[in-house]
Coordinates of C-alpha atoms and ligand atoms in Angstrom, one line a residue:
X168 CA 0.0 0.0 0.0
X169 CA 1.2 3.4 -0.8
X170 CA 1.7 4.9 2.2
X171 CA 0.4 8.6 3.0
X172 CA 2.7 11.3 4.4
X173 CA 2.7 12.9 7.2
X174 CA 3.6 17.0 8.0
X175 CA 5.7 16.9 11.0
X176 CA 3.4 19.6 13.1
X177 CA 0.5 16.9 12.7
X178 CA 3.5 14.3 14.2
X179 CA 4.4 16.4 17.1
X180 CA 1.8 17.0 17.9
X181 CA 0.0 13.5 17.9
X182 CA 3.1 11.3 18.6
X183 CA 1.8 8.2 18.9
X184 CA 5.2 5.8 19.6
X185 CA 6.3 3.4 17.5
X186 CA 3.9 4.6 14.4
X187 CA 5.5 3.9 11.2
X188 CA 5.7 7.0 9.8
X189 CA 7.0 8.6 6.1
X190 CA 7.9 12.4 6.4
X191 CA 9.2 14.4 3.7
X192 CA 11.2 17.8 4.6
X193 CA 14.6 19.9 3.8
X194 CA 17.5 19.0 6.1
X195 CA 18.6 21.7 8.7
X196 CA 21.5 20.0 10.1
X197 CA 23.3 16.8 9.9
X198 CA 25.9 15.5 13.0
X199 CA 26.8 12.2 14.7
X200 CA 29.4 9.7 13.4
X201 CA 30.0 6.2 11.5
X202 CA 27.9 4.8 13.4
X203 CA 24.8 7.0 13.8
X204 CA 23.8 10.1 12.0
X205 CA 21.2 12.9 13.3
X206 CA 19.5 14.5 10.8
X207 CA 17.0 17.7 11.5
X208 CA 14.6 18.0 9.1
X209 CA 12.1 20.6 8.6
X210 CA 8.9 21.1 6.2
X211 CA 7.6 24.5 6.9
X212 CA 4.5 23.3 8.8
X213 CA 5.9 24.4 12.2
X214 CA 8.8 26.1 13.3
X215 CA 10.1 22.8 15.4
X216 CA 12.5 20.1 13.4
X217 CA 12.1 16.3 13.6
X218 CA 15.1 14.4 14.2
X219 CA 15.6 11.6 12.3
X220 CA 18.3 8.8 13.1
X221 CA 20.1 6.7 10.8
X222 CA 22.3 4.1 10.6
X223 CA 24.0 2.1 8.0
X224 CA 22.6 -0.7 9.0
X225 CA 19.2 0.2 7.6
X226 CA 20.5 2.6 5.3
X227 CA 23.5 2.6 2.7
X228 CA 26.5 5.1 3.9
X229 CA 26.2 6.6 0.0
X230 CA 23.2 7.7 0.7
X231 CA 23.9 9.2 4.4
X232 CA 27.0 11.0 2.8
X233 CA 24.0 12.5 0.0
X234 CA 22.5 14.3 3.0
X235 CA 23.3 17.7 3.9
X236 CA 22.2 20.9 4.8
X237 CA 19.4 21.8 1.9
X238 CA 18.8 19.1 0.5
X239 CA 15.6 17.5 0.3
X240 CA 14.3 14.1 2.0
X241 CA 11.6 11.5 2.5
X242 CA 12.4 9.3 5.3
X243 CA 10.1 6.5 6.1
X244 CA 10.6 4.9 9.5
X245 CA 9.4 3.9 12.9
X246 CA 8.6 6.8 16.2
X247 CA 10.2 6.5 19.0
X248 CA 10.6 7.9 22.4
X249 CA 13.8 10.2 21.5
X250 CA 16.7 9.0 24.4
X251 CA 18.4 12.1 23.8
X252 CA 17.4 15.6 25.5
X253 CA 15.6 18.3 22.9
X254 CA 12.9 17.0 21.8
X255 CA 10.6 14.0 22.8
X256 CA 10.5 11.8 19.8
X257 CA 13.0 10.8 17.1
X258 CA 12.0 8.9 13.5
X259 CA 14.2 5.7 13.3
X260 CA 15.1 5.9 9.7
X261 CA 14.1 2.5 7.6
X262 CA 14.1 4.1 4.3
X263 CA 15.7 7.2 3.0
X264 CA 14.8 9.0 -0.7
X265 CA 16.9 11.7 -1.6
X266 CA 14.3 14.1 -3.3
X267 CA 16.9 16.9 -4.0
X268 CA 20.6 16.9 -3.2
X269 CA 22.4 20.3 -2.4
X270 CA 26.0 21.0 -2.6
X271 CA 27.6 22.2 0.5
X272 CA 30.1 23.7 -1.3
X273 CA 27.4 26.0 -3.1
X274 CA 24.2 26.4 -0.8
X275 CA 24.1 29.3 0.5
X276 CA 22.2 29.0 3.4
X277 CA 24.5 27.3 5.8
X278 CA 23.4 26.7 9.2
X279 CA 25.0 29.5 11.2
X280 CA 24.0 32.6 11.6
X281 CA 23.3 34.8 8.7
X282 CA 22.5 38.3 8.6
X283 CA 18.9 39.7 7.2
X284 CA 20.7 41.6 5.2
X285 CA 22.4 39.0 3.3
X286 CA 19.0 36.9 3.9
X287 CA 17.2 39.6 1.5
X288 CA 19.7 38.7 -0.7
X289 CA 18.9 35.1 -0.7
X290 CA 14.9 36.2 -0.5
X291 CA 14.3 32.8 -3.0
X292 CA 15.9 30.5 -0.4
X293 CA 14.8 32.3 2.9
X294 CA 11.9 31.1 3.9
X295 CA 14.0 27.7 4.7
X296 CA 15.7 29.6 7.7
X297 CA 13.4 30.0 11.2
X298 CA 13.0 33.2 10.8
X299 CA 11.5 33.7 7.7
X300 CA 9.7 30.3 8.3
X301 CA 7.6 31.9 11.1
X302 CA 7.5 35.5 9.7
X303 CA 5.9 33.2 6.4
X304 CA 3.7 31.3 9.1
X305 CA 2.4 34.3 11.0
X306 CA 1.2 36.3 7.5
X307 CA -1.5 33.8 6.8
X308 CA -2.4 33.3 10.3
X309 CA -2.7 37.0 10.7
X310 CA -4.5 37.3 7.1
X311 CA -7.0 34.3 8.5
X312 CA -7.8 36.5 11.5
X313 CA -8.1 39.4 9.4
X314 CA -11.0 37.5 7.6
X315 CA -12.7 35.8 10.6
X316 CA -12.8 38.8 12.4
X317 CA -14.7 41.0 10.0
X318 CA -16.5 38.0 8.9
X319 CA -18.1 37.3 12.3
X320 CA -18.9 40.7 12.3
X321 CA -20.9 40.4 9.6
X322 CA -18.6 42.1 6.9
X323 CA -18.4 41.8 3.5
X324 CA -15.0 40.9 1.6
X325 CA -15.3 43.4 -1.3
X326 CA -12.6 43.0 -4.5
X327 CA -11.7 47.0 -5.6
X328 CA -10.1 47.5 -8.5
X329 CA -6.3 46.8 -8.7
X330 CA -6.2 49.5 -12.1
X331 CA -7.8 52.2 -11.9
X332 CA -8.5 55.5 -13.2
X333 CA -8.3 57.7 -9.5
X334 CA -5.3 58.9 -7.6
X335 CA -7.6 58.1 -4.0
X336 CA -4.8 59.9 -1.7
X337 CA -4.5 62.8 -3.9
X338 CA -0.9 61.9 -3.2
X339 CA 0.6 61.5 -6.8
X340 CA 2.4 58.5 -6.0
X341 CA 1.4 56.2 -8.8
X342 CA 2.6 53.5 -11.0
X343 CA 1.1 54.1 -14.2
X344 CA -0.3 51.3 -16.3
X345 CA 0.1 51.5 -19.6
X346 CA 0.8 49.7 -23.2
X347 CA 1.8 52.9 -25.1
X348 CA 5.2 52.3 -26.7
X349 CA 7.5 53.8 -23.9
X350 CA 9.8 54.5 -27.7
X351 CA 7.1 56.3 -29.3
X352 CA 3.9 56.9 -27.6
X353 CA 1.3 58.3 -29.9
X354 CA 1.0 62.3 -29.2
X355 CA -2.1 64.9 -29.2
X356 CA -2.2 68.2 -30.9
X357 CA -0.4 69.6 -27.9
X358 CA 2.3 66.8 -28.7
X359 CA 1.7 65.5 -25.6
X360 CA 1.1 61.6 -24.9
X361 CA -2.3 60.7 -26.3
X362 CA -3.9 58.5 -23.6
X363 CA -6.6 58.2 -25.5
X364 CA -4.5 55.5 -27.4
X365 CA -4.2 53.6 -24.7
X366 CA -5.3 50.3 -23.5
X367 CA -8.0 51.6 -21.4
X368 CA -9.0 54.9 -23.7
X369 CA -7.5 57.1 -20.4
X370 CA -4.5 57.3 -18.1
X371 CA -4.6 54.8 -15.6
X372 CA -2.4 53.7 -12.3
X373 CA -1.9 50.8 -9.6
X374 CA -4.0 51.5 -6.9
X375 CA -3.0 53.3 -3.6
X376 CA -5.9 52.5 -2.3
X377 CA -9.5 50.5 -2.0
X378 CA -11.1 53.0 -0.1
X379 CA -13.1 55.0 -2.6
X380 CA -14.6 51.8 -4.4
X381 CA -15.1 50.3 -0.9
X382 CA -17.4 53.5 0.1
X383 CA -19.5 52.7 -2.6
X384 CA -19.9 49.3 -1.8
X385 CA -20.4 50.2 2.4
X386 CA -23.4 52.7 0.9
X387 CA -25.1 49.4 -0.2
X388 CA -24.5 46.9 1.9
X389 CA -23.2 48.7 5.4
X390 CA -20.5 46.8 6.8
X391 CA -17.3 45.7 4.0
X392 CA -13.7 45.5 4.4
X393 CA -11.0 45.3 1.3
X394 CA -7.3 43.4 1.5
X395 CA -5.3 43.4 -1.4
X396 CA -2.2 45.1 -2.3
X397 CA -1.8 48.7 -2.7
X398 CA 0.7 50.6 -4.4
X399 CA 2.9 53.6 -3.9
X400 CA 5.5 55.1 -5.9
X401 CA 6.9 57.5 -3.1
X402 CA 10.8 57.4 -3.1
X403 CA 11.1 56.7 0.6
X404 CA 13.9 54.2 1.5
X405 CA 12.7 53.7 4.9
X406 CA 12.3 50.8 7.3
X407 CA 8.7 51.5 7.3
X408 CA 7.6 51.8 3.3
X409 CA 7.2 49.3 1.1
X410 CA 6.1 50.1 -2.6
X411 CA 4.0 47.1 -2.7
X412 CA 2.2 46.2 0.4
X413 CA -1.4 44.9 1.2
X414 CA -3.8 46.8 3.0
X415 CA -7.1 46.8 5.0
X416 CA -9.8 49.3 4.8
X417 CA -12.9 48.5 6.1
X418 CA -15.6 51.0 5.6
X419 CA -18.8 51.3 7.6
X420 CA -22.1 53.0 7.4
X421 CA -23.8 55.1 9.5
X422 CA -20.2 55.2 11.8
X423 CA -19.0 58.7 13.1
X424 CA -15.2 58.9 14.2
X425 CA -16.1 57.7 17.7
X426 CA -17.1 54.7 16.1
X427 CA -14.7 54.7 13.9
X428 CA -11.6 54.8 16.7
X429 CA -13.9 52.1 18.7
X430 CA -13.3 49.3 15.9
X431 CA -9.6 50.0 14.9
X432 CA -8.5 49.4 18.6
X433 CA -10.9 46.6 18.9
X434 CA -9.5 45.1 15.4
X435 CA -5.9 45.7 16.4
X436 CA -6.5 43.7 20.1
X437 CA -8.5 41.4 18.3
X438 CA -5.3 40.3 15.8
X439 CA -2.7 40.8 18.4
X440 CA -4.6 38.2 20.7
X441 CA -4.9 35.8 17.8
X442 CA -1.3 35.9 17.2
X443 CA -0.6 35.0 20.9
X444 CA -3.5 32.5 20.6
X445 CA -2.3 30.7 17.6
X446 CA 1.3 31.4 17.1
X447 CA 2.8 30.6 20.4
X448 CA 5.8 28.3 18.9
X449 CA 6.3 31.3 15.9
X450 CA 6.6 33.6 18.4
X451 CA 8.8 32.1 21.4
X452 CA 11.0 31.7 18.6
X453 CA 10.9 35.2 17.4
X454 CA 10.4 36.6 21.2
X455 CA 14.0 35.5 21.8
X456 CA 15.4 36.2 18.9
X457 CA 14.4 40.1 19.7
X458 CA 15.9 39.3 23.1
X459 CA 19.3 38.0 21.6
X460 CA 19.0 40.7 18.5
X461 CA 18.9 43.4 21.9
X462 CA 21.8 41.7 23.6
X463 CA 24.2 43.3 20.5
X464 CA 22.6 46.6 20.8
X465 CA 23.2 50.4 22.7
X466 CA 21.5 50.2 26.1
X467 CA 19.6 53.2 25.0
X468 CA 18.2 51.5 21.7
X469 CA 17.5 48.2 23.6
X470 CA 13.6 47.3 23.9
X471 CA 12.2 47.9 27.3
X472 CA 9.6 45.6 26.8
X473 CA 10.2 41.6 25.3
X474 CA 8.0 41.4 22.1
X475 CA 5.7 38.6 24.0
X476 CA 5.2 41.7 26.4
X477 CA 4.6 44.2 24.0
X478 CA 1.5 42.0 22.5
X479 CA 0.3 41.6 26.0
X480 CA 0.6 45.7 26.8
X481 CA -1.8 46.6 23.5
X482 CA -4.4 44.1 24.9
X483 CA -4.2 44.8 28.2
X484 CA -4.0 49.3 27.3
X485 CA -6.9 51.3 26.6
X486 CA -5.1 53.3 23.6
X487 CA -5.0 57.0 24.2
X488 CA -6.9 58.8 22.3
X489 CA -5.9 63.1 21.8
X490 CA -7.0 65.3 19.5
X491 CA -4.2 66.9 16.8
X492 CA -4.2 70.4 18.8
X493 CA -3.5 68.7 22.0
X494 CA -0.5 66.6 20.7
X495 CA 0.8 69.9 19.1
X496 CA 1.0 71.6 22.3
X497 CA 2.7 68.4 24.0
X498 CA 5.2 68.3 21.1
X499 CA 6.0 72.3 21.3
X500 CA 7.0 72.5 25.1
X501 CA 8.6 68.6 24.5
X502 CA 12.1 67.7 25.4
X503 CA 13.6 66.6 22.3
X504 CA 12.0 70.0 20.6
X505 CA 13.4 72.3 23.1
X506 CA 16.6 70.9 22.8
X507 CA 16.1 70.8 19.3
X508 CA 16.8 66.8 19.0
X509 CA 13.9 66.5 16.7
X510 CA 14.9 66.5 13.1
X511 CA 12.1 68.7 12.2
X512 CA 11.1 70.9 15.0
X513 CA 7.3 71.8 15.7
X514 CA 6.6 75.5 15.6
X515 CA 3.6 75.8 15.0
X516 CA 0.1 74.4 14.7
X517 CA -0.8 72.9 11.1
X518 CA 2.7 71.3 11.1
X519 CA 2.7 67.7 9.5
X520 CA 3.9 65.0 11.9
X521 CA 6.9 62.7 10.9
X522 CA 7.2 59.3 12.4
X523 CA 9.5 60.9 15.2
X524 CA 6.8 62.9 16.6
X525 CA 4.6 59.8 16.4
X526 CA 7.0 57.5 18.4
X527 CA 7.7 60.4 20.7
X528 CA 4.3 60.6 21.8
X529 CA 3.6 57.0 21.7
X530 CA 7.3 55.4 23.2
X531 CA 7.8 58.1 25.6
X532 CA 4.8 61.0 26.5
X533 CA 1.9 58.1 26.9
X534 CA 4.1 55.0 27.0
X535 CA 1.1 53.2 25.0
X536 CA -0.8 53.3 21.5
X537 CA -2.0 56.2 20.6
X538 CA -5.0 57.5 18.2
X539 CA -4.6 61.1 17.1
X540 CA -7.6 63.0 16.1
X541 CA -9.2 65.7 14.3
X542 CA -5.8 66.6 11.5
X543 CA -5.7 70.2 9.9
X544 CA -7.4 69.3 6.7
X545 CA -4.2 71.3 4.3
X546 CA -2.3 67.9 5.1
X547 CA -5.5 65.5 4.6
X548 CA -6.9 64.2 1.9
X549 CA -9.8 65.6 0.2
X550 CA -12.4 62.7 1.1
X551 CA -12.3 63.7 5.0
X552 CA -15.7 64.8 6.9
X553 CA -14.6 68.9 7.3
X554 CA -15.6 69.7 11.1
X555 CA -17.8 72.6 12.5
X556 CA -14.6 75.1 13.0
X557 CA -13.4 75.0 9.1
X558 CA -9.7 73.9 10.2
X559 CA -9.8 70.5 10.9
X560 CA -11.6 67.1 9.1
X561 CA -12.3 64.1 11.1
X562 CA -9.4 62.0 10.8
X563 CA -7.9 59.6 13.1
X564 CA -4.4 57.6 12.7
X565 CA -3.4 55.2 15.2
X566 CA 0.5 54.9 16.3
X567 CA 2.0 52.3 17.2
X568 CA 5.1 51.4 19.6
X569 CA 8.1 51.4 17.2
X570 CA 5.9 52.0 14.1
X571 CA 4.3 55.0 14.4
X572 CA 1.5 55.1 12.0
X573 CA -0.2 51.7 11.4
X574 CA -3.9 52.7 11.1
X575 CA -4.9 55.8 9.0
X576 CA -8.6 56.7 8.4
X577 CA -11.4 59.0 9.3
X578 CA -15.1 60.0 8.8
X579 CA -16.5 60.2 5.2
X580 CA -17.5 63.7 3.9
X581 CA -20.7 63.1 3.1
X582 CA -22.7 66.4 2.3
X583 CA -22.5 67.1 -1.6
X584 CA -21.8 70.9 -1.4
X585 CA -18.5 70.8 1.2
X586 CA -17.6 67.8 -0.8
X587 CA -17.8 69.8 -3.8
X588 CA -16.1 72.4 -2.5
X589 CA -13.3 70.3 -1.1
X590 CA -12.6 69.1 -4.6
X591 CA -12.4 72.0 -5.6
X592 CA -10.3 74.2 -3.6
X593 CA -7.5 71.2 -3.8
X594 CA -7.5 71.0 -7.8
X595 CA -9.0 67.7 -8.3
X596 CA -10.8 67.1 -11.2
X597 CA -14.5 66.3 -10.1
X598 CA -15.4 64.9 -13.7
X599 CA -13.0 62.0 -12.7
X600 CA -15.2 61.4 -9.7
X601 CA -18.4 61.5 -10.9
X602 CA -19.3 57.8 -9.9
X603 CA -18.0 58.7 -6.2
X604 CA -20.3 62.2 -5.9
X605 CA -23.2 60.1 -7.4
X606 CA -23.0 58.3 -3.9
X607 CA -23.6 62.2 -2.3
X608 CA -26.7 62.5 -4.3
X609 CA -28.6 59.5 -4.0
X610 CA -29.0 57.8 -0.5
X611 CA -25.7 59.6 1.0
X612 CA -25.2 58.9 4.7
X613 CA -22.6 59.6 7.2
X614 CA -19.9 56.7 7.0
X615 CA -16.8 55.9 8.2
X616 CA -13.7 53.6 7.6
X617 CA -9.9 53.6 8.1
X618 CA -6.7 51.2 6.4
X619 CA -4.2 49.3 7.9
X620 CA -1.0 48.8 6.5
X621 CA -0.6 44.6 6.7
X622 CA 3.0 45.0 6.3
X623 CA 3.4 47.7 9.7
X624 CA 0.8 44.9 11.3
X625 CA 3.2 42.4 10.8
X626 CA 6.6 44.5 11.6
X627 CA 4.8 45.0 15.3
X628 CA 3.8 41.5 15.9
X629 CA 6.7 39.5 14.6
X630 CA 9.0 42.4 16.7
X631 CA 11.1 42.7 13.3
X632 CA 12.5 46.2 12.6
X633 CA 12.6 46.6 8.8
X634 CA 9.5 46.1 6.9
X635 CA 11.5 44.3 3.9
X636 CA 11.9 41.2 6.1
X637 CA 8.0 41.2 6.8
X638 CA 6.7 40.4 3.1
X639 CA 7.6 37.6 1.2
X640 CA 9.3 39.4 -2.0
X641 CA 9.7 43.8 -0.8
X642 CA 9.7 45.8 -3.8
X643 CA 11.7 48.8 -2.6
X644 CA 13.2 51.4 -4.9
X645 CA 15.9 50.2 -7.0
X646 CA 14.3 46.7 -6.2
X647 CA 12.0 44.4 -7.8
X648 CA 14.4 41.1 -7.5
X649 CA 12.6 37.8 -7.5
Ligands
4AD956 O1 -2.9 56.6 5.8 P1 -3.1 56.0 4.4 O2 -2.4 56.6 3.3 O3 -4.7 55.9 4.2 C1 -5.3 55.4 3.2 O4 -4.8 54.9 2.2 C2 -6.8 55.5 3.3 N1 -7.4 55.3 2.0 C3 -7.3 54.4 4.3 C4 -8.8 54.4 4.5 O5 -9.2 55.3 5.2 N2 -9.5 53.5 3.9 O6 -2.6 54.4 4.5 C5 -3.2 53.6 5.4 C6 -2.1 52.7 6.1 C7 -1.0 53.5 6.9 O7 -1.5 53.9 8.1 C8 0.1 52.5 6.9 O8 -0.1 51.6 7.9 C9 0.0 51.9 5.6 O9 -1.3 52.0 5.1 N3 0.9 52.4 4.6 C10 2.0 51.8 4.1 N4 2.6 50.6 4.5 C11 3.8 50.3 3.9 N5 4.4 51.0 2.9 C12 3.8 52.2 2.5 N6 4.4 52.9 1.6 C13 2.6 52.6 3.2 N7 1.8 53.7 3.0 C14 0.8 53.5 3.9
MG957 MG1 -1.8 58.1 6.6

């Protein structure tokens, strides 16, 4: 009989002793002698190895010596109680298949300790280290809980557009899409490009956002939430922006900002506990890691909290919640401003904050998560609910311990005229947006909704520190390898 293999998690986890067993998996290490070899071997479905013993008795020394680091096996065998210390059962080899050898000359993931530097190099062949393994791991559990928390809130998953025509940030960070001979486009009268020739009959760009085709989707059937990837063609080479990274924007009916602020934090404790819940071996491993990562750093840029910690804190933490005003007025008469330590120092009310402002106030004035509220509306986009004293719009971004931003959203403007007027006063052509103002005149509502950035989600709960070593393949500027 052909017999069925078994993932190692489902082994562990079920060891019934003296089973006879056929496991298939990439070899992590390989020790021992002539007379017995050990063999780790992993297959991705948890972060823990199997050790598999093998002698020549039962199987041929050409074959042992065909077994490094890399290369791929399928061992079949019997379980048994492991005698040495480490781990609590051990596969006694019968039968070993060499899949896929690997040279130890060439393969270059050797089992010592590499940096993630040179493991972004290597992004084809990283997911085999434990890092990347769990990292891997912990994206689809997070995605899962992404789903079954909306879900069993009765959202709906709603597909927006990956081209489209609308530039929803008013940012001008696009990719453009195009099949116009980049050589020798067709030109207008003005001899300028002639979009018109183009695939789509118009100028169109990778998305930066769901949001505007989610809101007319949430004006029909309330509650609906969006996850895909988003695009953004900002030169920023930080440790915190991706060009290419996934995003969730729910959007809500009949939600004001109060609302609003109520279902981030409740979404953000909501994922944080299901990581703890479901991903206790991914993250002991990753917890530690931080620890051994801190070991090598500055007192002063060590963590003060252990990642396992930190996920405990936000559950266990109302966030604070502040308008812009008042965080301007801590920020003015703050330490680091006075002694001008900030890069860009806050003068004045109406100034944008930059991510070390955000971490200031988060990390150090309310030691906790923080939502800021009501934004001046010059540095907000033009879809934001303006509020009574013609300054501000109802905005809200959540920060994060060593993220800053992670949440960025706000109340919908949903009166016609100001909406209108918005438009207008910020240069956007409302012809483009005709479909979205249709959702002003018939039926319009007040409604709410807000994005998080999957890729800052995942940088907080895996306690990694660049957001390249979060996503499978980061597409940075100057870098679209793999
Ligand atoms: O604040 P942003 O630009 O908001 C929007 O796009 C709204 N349309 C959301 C909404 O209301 N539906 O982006 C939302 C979040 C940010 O808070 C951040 O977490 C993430 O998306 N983000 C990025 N993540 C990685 N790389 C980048 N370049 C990012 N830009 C934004
Ligand atoms: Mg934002």
């Amino acid at each position: 009989m052909r017999q069925t293999r078994t993932k190692i998690k489902t082994l562990l986890e079920n060891a019934a002793i003296d089973a006879q067993v056929l496991v298939k998996g990439w070899v992590r290490t390989k020790r021992g002698n002539k007379q017995v070899s050990f063999i780790a071997l992993n297959d991705g479905s948890t972060i823990k190895n199997l050790q598999i013993v093998a002698d020549p008795t039962h199987i041929a020394e050409d074959t042992i010596k065909k077994i490094n680091t890399g290369a791929c096996i399928a061992v079949q065998g019997k379980l048994t109680e492991s005698q040495g210390s480490g781990q609590a059962v051990e596969l006694q080899a019968e039968k070993i298949d060499i899949l896929g050898e690997a040279d130890p000359e060439k393969y270059p993931l050797q089992p010592k300790k590499h940096s993630l530097e040179f493991l972004r190099e290597i992004s084809h062949l990283r997911p085999r280290s434990n890092t990347f393994g769990a990292i891997y791991r912990m994206r689809h559990a997070m995605s899962y809980a992404v789903h079954k928390y909306f879900h069993d809130k009765g959202f709906f998953y709603v597909h927006t557009p990956i081209i489209t025509g609308s530039d929803a940030e008013g940012a001008g960070e696009m990719f453009r899409v195009t099949t116009l001979d980049a050589q020798n486009p067709p030109l207008n009268k003005q001899g300028n490009v002639d979009f018109g020739e183009d695939f789509f009959g118009k100028e169109t760009n990778l998305t930066v956002s769901g949001q505007l085709e989610g809101e007319l989707a949430a004006l029909a059937l309330s509650d609906i939430y969006t996850f895909g990837p988003t695009f953004r063609a900002e030169n920023s080479n930080t440790t915190r922006h991706l060009a290419e990274f996934w995003m969730i924007e729910p959007e809500m009916a009949f939600y004001d900002l109060q609302d609003n602020m109520d279902l981030a934090e409740d979404f953000l404790k909501y994922l944080v506990g299901y990581a703890l819940k479901h991903c206790a071996d991914d993250l002991e491993f990753l917890n530690q890691r931080a620890i051994d990562e801190d070991k090598n750093k500055k007192q002063s840029e060590q963590n003060s909290m252990t990642l396992l910690e930190r996920l405990h804190f936000i559950i266990d933490n109302e966030f604070a919640r502040i308008t812009y005003t008042e965080a301007i007025d801590i920020l003015k008469n703050s330490k680091p401003n006075k002694k001008k330590q900030f890069q860009f120092l806050i003068e004045a009310w109406g100034a944008d904050l930059q991510s070390e402002h955000e971490r200031f106030l988060v990390e150090k004035h309310f030691k906790k998560p923080v939502i800021l509220y009501n934004y001046p509306k010059e540095i907000k986009a033009f879809y934001m609910r303006q509020n009574e004293d013609d300054k501000t719009v109802a905005a809200m971004d959540v920060l994060f311990p060593g993220i800053g931003e992670i949440i960025g959203g706000s109340q919908r403007e949903e009166r016609l005229d100001k909406l209108q007027k918005r438009i207008a006063e910020m240069n956007i052509e409302e012809e483009k947006l005709w479909w979205y103002l249709d959702t002003r005149k018939f039926g319009t509502t007040p409604h709410s909704g807000f994005g998080l950035g999957f890729e800052r989600m995942m940088l907080f709960v895996t306690g990694m520190t660049n957001i390249r070593d979060v996503i499978p393949f980061p597409r940075t500027p100057q870098n679209a390898e793999f």
